[in-house]
Amino acid sequence: MGKGTTSFGLKNSKTHCLCKRCGLRTYHIQKKRCASCGYPSARLRSYNWAEKSFRRRGIGCGRMRYMKKVIKANTRRQVEALANGPHKKVKTRWNRKKLENARKQRDGAKKTSEKK
């Protein structure tokens, strides 16, 4: 048997299966280790020479089942805030009276200091 077509027919066993953590078909069955994320180690596998792999794993890659809800809730809150306008202190009668009294006291203090 040669090295070519006939020998490739024998290569039908799987070395990798799906990884529990990253979901890719990179978990080595015999080594019991994921080639992509490094499962079962606690730390996520990453190397500085593989810049593209960081981009593939970041937020926004995949379904984002939880983050989708968070983003929608935040945008909804922002839209409501813009519709309601900026939060202002409600001017009640009591607040107006308090402001008027403060102004009178201030004006009275200025007049007494001017007379001296």
PDB file of N, CA and C in Angstrom, residues 21 32-33 37-45:
ATOM      1  N   ARG A  21     -16.726  23.642  26.855  1.00  0.00           N
ATOM      2  CA  ARG A  21     -16.582  25.072  27.137  1.00  0.00           C
ATOM      3  C   ARG A  21     -16.769  25.940  25.901  1.00  0.00           C
ATOM      4  N   LYS A  32      -7.595  14.269  26.415  1.00  0.00           N
ATOM      5  CA  LYS A  32      -8.579  14.881  27.321  1.00  0.00           C
ATOM      6  C   LYS A  32      -8.301  16.378  27.521  1.00  0.00           C
ATOM      7  N   ARG A  33      -8.052  17.069  26.408  1.00  0.00           N
ATOM      8  CA  ARG A  33      -7.742  18.503  26.456  1.00  0.00           C
ATOM      9  C   ARG A  33      -8.214  19.161  25.169  1.00  0.00           C
ATOM     10  N   CYS A  37      -9.502  26.075  23.553  1.00  0.00           N
ATOM     11  CA  CYS A  37      -9.641  26.872  24.775  1.00  0.00           C
ATOM     12  C   CYS A  37      -8.838  26.323  25.953  1.00  0.00           C
ATOM     13  N   GLY A  38      -8.286  25.095  25.824  1.00  0.00           N
ATOM     14  CA  GLY A  38      -7.476  24.521  26.889  1.00  0.00           C
ATOM     15  C   GLY A  38      -8.263  23.834  27.982  1.00  0.00           C
ATOM     16  N   TYR A  39      -9.576  23.617  27.774  1.00  0.00           N
ATOM     17  CA  TYR A  39     -10.395  22.908  28.771  1.00  0.00           C
ATOM     18  C   TYR A  39      -9.773  21.548  29.048  1.00  0.00           C
ATOM     19  N   PRO A  40      -9.651  21.062  30.253  1.00  0.00           N
ATOM     20  CA  PRO A  40     -10.318  21.431  31.503  1.00  0.00           C
ATOM     21  C   PRO A  40      -9.552  22.407  32.378  1.00  0.00           C
ATOM     22  N   SER A  41      -8.445  23.008  31.915  1.00  0.00           N
ATOM     23  CA  SER A  41      -7.726  23.968  32.770  1.00  0.00           C
ATOM     24  C   SER A  41      -8.614  25.184  33.016  1.00  0.00           C
ATOM     25  N   ALA A  42      -8.470  25.794  34.179  1.00  0.00           N
ATOM     26  CA  ALA A  42      -9.328  26.921  34.565  1.00  0.00           C
ATOM     27  C   ALA A  42      -9.061  28.147  33.696  1.00  0.00           C
ATOM     28  N   ARG A  43      -7.822  28.332  33.288  1.00  0.00           N
ATOM     29  CA  ARG A  43      -7.435  29.489  32.493  1.00  0.00           C
ATOM     30  C   ARG A  43      -7.725  29.237  31.017  1.00  0.00           C
ATOM     31  N   LEU A  44      -8.219  30.251  30.322  1.00  0.00           N
ATOM     32  CA  LEU A  44      -8.510  30.121  28.893  1.00  0.00           C
ATOM     33  C   LEU A  44      -7.203  30.149  28.101  1.00  0.00           C
ATOM     34  N   ARG A  45      -7.046  29.223  27.178  1.00  0.00           N
ATOM     35  CA  ARG A  45      -5.808  29.117  26.398  1.00  0.00           C
ATOM     36  C   ARG A  45      -5.706  30.303  25.445  1.00  0.00           C
TER      37      ARG A  45
END
